[in-house]
Coordinates of C-alpha atoms and ligand atoms in Angstrom, one line a residue:
X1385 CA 1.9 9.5 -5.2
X1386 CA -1.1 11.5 -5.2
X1387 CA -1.0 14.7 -7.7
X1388 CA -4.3 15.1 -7.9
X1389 CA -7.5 13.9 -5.7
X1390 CA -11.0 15.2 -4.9
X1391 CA -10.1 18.1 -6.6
X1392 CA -7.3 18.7 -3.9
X1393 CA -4.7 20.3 -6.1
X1394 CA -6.8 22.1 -8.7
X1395 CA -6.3 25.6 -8.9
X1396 CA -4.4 25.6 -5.2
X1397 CA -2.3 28.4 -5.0
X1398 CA -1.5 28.3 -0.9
X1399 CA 1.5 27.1 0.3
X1400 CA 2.2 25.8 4.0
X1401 CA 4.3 28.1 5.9
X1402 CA 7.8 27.0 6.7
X1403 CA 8.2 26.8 10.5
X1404 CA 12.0 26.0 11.1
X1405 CA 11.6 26.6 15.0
X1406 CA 10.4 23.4 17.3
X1407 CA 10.8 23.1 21.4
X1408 CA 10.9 20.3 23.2
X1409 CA 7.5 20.1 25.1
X1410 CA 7.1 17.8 28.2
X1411 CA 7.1 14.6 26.6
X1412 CA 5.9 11.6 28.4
X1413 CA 8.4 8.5 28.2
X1414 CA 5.9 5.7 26.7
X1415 CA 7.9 3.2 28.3
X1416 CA 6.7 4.1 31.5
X1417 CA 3.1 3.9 30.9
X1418 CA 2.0 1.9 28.1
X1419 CA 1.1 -1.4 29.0
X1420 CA 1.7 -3.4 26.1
X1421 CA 1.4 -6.9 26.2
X1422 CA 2.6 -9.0 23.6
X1423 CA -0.1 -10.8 21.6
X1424 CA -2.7 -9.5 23.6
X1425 CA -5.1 -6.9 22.8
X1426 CA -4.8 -2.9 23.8
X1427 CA -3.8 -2.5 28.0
X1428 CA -4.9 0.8 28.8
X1429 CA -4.8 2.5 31.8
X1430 CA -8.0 2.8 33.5
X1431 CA -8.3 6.2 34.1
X1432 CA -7.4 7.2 30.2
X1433 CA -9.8 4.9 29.0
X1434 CA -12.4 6.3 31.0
X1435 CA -11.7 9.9 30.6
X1436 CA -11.7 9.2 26.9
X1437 CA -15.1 7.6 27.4
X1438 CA -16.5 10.4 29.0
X1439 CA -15.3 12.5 26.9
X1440 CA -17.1 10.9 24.0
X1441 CA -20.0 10.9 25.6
X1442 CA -20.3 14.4 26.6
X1443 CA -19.8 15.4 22.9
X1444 CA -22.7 13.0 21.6
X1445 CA -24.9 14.4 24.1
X1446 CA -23.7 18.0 23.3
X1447 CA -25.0 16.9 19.0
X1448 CA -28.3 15.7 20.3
X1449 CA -28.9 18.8 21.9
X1450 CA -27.5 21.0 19.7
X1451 CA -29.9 19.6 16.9
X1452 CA -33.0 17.5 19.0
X1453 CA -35.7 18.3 16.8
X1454 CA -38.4 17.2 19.4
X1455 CA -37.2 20.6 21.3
X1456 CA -36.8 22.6 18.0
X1457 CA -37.7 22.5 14.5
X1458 CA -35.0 23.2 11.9
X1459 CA -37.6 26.0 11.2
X1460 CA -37.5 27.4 14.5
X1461 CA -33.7 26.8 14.6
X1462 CA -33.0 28.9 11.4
X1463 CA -34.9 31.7 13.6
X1464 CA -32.4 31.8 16.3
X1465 CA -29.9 34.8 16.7
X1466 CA -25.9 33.9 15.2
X1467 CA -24.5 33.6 18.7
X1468 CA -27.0 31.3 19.4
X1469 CA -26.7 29.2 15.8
X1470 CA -22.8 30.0 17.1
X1471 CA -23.3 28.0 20.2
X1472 CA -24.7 25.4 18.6
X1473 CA -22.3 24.8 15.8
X1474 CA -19.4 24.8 18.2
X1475 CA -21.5 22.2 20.3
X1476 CA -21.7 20.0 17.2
X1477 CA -18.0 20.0 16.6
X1478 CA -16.9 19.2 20.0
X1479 CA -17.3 15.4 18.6
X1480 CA -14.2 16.4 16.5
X1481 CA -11.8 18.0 19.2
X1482 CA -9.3 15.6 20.5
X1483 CA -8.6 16.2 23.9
X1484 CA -4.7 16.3 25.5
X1485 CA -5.8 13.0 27.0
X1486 CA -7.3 11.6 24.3
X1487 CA -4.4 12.2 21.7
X1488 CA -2.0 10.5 24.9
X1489 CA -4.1 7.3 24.4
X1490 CA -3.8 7.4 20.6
X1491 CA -0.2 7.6 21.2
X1492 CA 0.2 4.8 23.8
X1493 CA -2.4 3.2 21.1
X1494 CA -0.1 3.7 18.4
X1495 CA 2.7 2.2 20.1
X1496 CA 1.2 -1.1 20.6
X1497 CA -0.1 -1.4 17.6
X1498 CA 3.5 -1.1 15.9
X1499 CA 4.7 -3.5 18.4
X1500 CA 2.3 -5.9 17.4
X1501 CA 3.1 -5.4 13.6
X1502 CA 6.9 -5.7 14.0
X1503 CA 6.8 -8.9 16.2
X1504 CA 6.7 -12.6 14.4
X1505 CA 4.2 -13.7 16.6
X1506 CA 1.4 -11.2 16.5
X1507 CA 2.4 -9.9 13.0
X1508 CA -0.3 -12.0 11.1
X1509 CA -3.5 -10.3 12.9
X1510 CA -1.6 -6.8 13.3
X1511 CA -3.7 -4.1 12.2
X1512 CA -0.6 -2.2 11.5
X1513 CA 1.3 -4.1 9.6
X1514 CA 4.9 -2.7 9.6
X1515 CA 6.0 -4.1 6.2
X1516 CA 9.7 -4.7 6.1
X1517 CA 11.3 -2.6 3.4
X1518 CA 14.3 -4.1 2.6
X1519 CA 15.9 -0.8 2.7
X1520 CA 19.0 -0.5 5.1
X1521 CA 21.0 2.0 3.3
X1522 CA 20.3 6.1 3.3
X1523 CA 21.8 7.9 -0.2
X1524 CA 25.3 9.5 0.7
X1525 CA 25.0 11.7 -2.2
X1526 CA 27.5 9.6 -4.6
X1527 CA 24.3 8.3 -6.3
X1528 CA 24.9 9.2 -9.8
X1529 CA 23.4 7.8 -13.2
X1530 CA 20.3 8.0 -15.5
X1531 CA 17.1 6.2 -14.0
X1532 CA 13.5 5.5 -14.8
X1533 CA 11.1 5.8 -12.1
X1534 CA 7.0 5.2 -11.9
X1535 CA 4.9 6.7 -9.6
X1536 CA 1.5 4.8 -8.7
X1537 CA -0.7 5.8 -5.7
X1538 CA -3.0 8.2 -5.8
X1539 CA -5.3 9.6 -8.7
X1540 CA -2.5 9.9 -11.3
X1541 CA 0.0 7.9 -12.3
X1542 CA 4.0 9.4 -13.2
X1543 CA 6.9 8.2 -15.3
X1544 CA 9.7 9.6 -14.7
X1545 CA 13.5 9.8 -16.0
X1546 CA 15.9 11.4 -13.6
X1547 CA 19.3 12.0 -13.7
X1548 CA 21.6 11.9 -10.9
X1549 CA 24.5 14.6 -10.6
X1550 CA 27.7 15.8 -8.4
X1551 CA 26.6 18.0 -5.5
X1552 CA 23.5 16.8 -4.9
X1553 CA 22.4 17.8 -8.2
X1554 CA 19.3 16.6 -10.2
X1555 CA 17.7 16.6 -13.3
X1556 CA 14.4 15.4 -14.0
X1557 CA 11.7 15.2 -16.9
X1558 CA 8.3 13.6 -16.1
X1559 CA 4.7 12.7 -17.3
X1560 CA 1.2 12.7 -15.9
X1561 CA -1.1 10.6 -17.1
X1562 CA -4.6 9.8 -15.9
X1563 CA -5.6 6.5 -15.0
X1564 CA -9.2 6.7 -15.6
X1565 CA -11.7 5.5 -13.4
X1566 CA -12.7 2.2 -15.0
X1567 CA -8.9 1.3 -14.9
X1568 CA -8.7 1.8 -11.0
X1569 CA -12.0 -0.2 -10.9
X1570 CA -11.0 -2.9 -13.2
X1571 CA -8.8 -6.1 -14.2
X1572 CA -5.2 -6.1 -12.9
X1573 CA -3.6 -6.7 -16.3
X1574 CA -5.5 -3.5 -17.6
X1575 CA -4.2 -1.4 -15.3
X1576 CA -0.6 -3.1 -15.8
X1577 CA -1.1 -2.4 -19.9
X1578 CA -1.4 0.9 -19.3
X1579 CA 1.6 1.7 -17.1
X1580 CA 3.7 -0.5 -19.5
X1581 CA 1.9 1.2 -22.8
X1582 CA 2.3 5.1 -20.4
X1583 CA 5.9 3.8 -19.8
X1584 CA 6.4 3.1 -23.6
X1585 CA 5.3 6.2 -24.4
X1586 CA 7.6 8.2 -22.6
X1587 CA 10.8 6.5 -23.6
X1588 CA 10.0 6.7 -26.5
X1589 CA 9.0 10.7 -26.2
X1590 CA 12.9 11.3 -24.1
X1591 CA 14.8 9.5 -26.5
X1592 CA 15.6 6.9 -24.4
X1593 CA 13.4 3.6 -26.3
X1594 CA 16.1 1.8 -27.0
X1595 CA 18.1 2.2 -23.8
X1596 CA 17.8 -0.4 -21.1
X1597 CA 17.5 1.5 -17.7
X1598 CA 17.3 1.0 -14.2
X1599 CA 14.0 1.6 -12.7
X1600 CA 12.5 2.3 -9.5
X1601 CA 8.4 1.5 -8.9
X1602 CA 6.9 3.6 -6.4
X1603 CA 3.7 1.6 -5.5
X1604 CA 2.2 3.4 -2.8
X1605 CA -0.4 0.7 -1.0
X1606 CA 0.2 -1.9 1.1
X1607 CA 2.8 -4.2 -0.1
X1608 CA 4.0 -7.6 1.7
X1609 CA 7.9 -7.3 0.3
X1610 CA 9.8 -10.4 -0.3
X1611 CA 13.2 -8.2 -1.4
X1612 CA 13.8 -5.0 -3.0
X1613 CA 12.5 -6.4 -6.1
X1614 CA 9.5 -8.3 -5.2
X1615 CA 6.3 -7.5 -3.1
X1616 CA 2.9 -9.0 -2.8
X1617 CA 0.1 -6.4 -2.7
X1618 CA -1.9 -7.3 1.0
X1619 CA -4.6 -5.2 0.0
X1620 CA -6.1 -2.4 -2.3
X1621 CA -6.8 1.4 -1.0
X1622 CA -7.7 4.6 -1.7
X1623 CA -10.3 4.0 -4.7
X1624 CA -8.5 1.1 -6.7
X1625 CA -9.6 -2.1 -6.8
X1626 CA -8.3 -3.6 -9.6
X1627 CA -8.9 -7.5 -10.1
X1628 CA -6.4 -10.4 -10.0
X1629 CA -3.7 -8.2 -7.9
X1630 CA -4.0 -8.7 -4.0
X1631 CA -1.4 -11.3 -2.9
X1632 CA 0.7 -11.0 -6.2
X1633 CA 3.7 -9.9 -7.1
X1634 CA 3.4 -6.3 -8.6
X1635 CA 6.9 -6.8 -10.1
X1636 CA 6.3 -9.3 -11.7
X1637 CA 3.2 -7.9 -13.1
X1638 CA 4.8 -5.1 -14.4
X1639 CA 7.2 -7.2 -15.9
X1640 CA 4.9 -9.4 -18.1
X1641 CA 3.0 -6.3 -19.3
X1642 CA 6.3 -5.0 -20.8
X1643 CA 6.9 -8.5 -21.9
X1644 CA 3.5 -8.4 -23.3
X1645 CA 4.3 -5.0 -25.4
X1646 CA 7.8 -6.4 -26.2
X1647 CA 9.1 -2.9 -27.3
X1648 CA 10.7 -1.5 -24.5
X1649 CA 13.3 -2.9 -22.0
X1650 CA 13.8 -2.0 -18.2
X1651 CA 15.7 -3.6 -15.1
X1652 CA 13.6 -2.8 -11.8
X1653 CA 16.0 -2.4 -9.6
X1654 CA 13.3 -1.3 -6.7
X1655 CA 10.0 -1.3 -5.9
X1656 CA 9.0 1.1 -3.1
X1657 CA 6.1 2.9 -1.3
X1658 CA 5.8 6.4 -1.4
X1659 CA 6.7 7.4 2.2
X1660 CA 9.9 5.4 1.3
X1661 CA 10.5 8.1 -1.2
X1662 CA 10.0 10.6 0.7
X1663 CA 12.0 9.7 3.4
X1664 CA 15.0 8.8 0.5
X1665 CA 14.2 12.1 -1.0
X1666 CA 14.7 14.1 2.0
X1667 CA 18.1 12.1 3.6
X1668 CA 19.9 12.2 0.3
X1669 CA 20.3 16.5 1.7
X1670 CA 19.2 15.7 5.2
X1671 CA 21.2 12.7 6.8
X1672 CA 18.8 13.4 9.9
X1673 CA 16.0 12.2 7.9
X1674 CA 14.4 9.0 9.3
X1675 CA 11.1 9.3 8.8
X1676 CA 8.7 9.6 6.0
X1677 CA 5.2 11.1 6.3
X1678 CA 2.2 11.4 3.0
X1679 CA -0.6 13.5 3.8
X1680 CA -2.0 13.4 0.5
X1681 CA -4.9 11.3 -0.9
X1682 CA -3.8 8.5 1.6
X1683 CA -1.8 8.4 4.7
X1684 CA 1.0 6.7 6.1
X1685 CA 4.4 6.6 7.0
X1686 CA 7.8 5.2 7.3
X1687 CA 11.3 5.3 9.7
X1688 CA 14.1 3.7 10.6
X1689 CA 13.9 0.9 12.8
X1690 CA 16.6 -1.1 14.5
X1691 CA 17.2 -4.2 13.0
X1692 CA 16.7 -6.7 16.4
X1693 CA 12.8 -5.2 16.5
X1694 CA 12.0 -5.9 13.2
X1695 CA 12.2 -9.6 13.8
X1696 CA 10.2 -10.4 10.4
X1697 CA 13.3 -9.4 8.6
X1698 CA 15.8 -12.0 7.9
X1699 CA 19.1 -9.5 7.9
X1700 CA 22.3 -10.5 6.1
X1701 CA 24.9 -7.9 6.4
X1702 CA 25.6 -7.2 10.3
X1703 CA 27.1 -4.7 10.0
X1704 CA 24.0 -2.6 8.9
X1705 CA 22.1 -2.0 12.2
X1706 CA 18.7 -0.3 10.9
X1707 CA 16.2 -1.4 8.3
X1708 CA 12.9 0.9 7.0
X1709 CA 9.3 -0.1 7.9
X1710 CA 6.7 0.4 5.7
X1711 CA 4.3 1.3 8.7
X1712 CA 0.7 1.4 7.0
X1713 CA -0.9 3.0 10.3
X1714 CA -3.6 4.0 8.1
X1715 CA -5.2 0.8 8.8
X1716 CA -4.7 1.8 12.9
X1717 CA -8.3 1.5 14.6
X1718 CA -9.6 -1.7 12.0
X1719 CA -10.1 -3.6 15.2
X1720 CA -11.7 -1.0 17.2
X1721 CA -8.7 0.8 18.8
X1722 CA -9.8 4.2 17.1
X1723 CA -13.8 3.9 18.2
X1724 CA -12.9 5.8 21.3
X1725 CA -12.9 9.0 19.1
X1726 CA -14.4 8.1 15.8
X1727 CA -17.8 9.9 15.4
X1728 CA -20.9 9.4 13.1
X1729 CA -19.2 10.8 10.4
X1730 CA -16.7 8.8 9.9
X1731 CA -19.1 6.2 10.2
X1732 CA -20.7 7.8 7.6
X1733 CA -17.5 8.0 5.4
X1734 CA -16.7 4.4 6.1
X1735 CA -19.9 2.8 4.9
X1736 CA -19.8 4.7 1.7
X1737 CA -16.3 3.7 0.8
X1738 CA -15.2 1.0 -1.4
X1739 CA -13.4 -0.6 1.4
X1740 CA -15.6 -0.3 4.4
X1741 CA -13.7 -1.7 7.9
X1742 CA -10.7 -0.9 6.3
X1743 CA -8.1 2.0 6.7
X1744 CA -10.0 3.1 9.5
X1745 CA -7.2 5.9 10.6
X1746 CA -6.4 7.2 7.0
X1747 CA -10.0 7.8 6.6
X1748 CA -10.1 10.5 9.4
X1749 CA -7.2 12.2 8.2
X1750 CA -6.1 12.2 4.4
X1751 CA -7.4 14.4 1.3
X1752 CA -9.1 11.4 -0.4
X1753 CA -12.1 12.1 2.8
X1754 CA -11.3 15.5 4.6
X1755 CA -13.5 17.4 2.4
X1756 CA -16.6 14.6 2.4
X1757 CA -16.4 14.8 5.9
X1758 CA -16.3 18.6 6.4
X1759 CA -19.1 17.8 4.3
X1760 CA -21.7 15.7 6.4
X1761 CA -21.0 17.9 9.0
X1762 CA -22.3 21.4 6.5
X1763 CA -25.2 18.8 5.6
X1764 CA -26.3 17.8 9.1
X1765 CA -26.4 21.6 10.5
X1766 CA -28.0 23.1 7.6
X1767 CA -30.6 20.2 7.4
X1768 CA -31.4 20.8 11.8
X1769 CA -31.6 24.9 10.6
X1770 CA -28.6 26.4 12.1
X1771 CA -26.6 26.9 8.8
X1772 CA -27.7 28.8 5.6
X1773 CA -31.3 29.4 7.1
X1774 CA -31.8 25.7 6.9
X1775 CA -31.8 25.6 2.8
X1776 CA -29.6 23.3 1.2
X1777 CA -28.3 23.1 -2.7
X1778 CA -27.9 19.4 -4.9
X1779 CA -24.5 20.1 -4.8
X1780 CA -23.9 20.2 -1.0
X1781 CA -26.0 17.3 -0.6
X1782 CA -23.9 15.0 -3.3
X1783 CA -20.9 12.9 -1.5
X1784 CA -17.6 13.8 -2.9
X1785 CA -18.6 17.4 -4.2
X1786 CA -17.2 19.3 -1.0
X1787 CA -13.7 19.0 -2.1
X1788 CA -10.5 18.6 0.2
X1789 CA -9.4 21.6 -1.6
X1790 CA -11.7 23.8 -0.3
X1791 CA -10.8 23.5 3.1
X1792 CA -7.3 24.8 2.4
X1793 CA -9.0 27.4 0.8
X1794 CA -11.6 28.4 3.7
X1795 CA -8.6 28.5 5.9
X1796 CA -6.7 30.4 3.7
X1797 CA -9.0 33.4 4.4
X1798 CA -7.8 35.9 7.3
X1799 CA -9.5 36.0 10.2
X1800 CA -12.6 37.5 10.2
X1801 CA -12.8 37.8 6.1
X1802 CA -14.8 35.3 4.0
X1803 CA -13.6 36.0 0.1
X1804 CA -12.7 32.3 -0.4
X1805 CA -15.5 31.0 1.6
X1806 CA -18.0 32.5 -0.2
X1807 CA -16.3 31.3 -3.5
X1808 CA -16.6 27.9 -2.5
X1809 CA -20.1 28.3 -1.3
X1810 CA -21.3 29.6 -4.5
X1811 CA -19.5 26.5 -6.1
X1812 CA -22.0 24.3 -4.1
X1813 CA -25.1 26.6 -5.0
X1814 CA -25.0 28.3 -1.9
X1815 CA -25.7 32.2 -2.0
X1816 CA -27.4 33.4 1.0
X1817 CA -24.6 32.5 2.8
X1818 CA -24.6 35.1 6.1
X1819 CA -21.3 35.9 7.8
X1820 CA -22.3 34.2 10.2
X1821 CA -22.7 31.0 8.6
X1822 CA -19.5 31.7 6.7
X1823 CA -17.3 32.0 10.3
X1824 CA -19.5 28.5 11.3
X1825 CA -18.4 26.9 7.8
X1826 CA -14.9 28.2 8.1
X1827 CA -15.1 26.6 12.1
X1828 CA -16.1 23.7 11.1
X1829 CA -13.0 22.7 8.6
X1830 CA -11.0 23.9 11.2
X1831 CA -12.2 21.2 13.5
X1832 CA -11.4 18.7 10.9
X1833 CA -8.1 19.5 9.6
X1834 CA -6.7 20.0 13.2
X1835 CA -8.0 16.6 14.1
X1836 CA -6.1 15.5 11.3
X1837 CA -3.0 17.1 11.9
X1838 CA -3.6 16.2 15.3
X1839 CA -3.8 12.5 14.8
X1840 CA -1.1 12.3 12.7
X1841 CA 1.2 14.3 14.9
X1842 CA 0.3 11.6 17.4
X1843 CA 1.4 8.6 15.0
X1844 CA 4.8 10.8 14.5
X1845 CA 5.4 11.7 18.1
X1846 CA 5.2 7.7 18.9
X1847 CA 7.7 7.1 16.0
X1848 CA 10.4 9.6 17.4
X1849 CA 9.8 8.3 20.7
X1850 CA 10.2 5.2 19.5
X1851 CA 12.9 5.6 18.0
X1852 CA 14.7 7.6 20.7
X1853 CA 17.2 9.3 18.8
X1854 CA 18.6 12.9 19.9
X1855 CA 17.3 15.0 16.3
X1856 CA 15.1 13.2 13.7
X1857 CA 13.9 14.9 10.5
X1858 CA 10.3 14.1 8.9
X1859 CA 10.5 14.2 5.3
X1860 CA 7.0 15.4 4.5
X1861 CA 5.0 14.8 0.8
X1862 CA 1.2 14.8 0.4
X1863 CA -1.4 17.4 -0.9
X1864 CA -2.9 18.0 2.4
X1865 CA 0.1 18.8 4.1
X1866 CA 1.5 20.8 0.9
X1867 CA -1.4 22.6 0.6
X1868 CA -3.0 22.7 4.0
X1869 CA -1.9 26.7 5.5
X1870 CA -2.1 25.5 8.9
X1871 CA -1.4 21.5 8.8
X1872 CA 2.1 22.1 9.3
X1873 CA 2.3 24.4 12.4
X1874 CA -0.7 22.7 13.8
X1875 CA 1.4 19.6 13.9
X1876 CA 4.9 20.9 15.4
X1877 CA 3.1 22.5 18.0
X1878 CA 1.3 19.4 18.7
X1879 CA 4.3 16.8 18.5
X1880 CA 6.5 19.0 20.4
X1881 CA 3.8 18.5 22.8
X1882 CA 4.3 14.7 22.9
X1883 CA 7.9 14.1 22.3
X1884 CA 10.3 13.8 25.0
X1885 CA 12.6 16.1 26.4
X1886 CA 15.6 16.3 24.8
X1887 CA 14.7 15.0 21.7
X1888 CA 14.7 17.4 18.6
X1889 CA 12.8 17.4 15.3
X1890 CA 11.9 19.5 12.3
X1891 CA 9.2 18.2 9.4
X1892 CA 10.9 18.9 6.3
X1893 CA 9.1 19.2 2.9
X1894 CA 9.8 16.9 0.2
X1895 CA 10.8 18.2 -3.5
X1896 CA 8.8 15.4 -5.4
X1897 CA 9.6 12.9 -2.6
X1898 CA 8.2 9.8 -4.9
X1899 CA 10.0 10.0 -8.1
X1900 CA 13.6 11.5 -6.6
X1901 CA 13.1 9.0 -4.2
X1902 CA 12.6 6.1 -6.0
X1903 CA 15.4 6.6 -8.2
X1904 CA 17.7 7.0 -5.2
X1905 CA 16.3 3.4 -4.0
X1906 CA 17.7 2.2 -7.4
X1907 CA 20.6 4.1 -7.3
X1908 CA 21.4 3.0 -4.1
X1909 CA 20.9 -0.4 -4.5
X1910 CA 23.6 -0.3 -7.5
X1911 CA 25.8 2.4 -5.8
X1912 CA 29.3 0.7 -5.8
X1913 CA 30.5 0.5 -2.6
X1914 CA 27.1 -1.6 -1.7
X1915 CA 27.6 -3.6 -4.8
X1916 CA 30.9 -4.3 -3.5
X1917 CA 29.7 -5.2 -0.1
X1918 CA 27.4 -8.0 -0.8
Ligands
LIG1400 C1 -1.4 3.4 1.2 C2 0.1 3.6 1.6 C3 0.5 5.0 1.1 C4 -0.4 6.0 1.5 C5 0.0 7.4 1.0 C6 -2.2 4.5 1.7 O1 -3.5 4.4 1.3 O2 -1.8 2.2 1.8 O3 0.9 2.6 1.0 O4 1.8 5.2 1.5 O5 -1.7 5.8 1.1 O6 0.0 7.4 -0.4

């Protein structure tokens, strides 16, 4: 899982406050207004659509007027008093405020799309693609044993060696190691060499070389799983794109590069995504748990889905009523369905990817882009005049140098006092920074972190509808959301906006949701009684 990206965890001392208190707000049934129609594309209610339309429209007009340089120069801009620079910066932003109605659509939106990905029939073009898991059993807490675990998804990459004890008790030793940036760029059997060479390394390091463990694989992107042990990656993300790996097993890949080395012996009893782990993490102290959320370097999330909707899994026991999907709604809006409220920088950020069209929703939320886009918008107001007198710096004007860190930071500052701010802004060259520029800087990451928290409490309001049970826990892992001192009240208030009455929730932060959790995977899949039930 991501420890590390765009600078997100350097240095970050600010820790999200813990809100235990939720209400129920007046939820909205979605079965009463969606109209979802299998196969077919998005059914929207006429009125939403348009509203949302106008909306969008309003904003776009509100930027060119804000910064129409036939009516003023960025010269004569800079010259205007703060309220009025004030004015205009709020103006710009609009773009980035979702309205009540326009977060309603996302969640009717939402819905269909997971639909789409769960049914046999429209699974193949889903956006969304709702990847079976093949997990049906939560830990009881009689998991117990020594276990190996990797960790592979964001900028870094884990071993781990955890030891399962009574009472919920854990011990755990790990490693970071870098996977450098021609490796995440490169061949598949590089990057497989060096987990199996990192993986060596570390046995060898704990003692444990000549032991044959079991071992759980967090792989945190988009995997097409055949079983617990075997899943065909559909598709790179977040920066990697390493040759020769898309539609193969990552199992088996792993396996050969141990082979290869021929030192070391393992048994992968799992291989699992990270929200999995989270979600594992959190219900082996939490037996509410059923979903799992990363807002890190990427986004996605996970929950537990009866077993008659998931009709691409082939169940075998039936007695066991629920199986995990592997959502991936950060590929929501590929086709379109997130255009409505998409704005030119996110165009922007899309373009300049490494997988442009793709991951269309993760893109407008996670710590991989939250900072890049923060920055477009700083680039766009000081180039029309209305920030920093119109002069900006190399730094501010080089993608990926505003990083997702530094909107935690910003934030961090009270009200009214711009200590961090003006740290940052002197890390991008920027000195002459007024306070007035400082409260529009600070405005403007607060735009884009609520949108984020704001779409994803969107995705996780549809889940818990969805799922319609009476108190669901959200096991929570992810930079952004770790880090972030507002992401995680912005989102209960939001999702207690959209829930329905009656139903309870609380987000619940992870304690190293992808290594924990992907040795519970393993330990649950050889926990006894399972063992015995098969
Ligand atoms: C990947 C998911 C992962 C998420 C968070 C996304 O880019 O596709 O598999 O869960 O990032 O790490």
């Amino acid at each position: 899982m991501d420890r590390e990206l765009n600078g997100a965890m350097r240095s970050v001392s600010i820790n999200s406050a813990q809100l235990n208190g939720h209400n129920n707000g007046g939820g909205i049934d979605e079965t009463d207004r969606v109209g979802v129609a299998r196969g077919g594309g998005a059914v929207l209610s006429a009125t939403t659509a348009t509203t949302a339309t106008k909306t969008t429209n309003a904003a776009t007009t509100n930027v060119a007027a804000a910064t129409n340089s036939t009516t003023h120069s960025p010269q004569q801009i800079a010259l205007l008093s703060a309220a009025e620079k004030k004015k205009m910066v709020h103006e710009l932003c609009q773009q980035l405020l979702l309205t009540d109605e326009q977060v309603q659509e996302l969640c009717y939106r939402i819905l269909h799309e997971l639909r789409r990905g769960l049914a046999k029939d429209t699974h193949p073009k889903a956006n969304v693609k709702c990847f079976v898991t093949y997990v049906q059993d939560l830990p009881n807490g009689n998991e117990r044993g020594k276990f190996l675990a990797l960790d592979l998804g964001g900028t870094n990459f884990r071993v781990l060696l955890i030891h399962l004890q009574e009472n919920n008790d854990f011990q755990m030793e790990s490693r970071i190691y870098a996977i450098p940036q021609h490796i995440m760029i490169g061949s598949g059997t590089q990057l497989f060499d060096h987990i199996a060479e990192c993986l060596s390394n570390f046995m060898s390091e704990h003692n444990v070389y000549k032991e044959r463990l079991p071992l759980g694989f967090t792989f945190s992107f988009p995997l097409r799983q055949l079983g617990l042990t075997k899943g065909l990656l559909e598709t790179w993300t977040k920066g990697f794109n390493c040759a020769g790996v898309v539609n193969e097993d990552v199992v088996q890949l792993l396996k050969d590069a141990i082979a290869r080395r021929g030192d070391v012996q393992i048994d992968v009893c799992a291989i699992l995504n990270d929200t999995t782990g989270t979600l594992m993490s959190c219900a082996w102290k939490n037996h509410n748990c059923k979903i799992g959320l990363i807002v890190g370097t990427g986004a996605n999330a996970c929950y537990m889905e009866r077993v008659e909707e998931a009709e691409l899994f082939a169940a075998e026991d039936p007695r066991k009523k629920h199986v995990l999907i592997n959502t991936e709604w950060g590929a929501f809006g590929d086709n379109g369905a997130l255009d409505f409220v998409r704005t030119e920088f996110d165009r922007d950020i899309d373009v300049h990817s490494i997988n442009p069209g793709k991951q269309t929703f993760e893109k407008m939320i996670s710590g991989m882009y939250m900072g890049e886009l923060v920055r477009l918008v700083l680039v766009k107001m000081t180039h029309a005049g209305i920030l920093f007198n119109g002069q900006d710096s190399e730094v501010l004007n080089t993608r990926g140098l505003f990083f997702t860190k530094y909107v935690s930071e910003i934030e961090a500052d009270e009200p009214g006092n711009f200590t961090n701010c003006r740290l940052v802004l002197e890390e991008l060259g920027l000195t002459n920074a007024t306070d007035g520029d400082c409260a529009n800087v600070r405005y403007i990451c607060e735009c884009v972190s609520k949108r984020a928290a704001h779409l994803v409490s969107a995705g996780i309001a549809t889940l818990i509808n969805k799922m319609d049970e009476p108190t669901v826990t959200v096991g929570v892992d992810g930079s952004v959301y770790r880090f972030h001192p507002k992401f995680h009240n912005l989102m209960v208030e939001k999702i207690s906006q959209l829930i329905k009455p009656g139903i309870t929730f609380d987000l619940m932060l992870s304690e190293d949701g992808s290594g924990r959790g992907a040795a519970l995977v393993a330990a649950v899949a050889c926990r006894e009684d399972i063992l015995n039930s098969k």
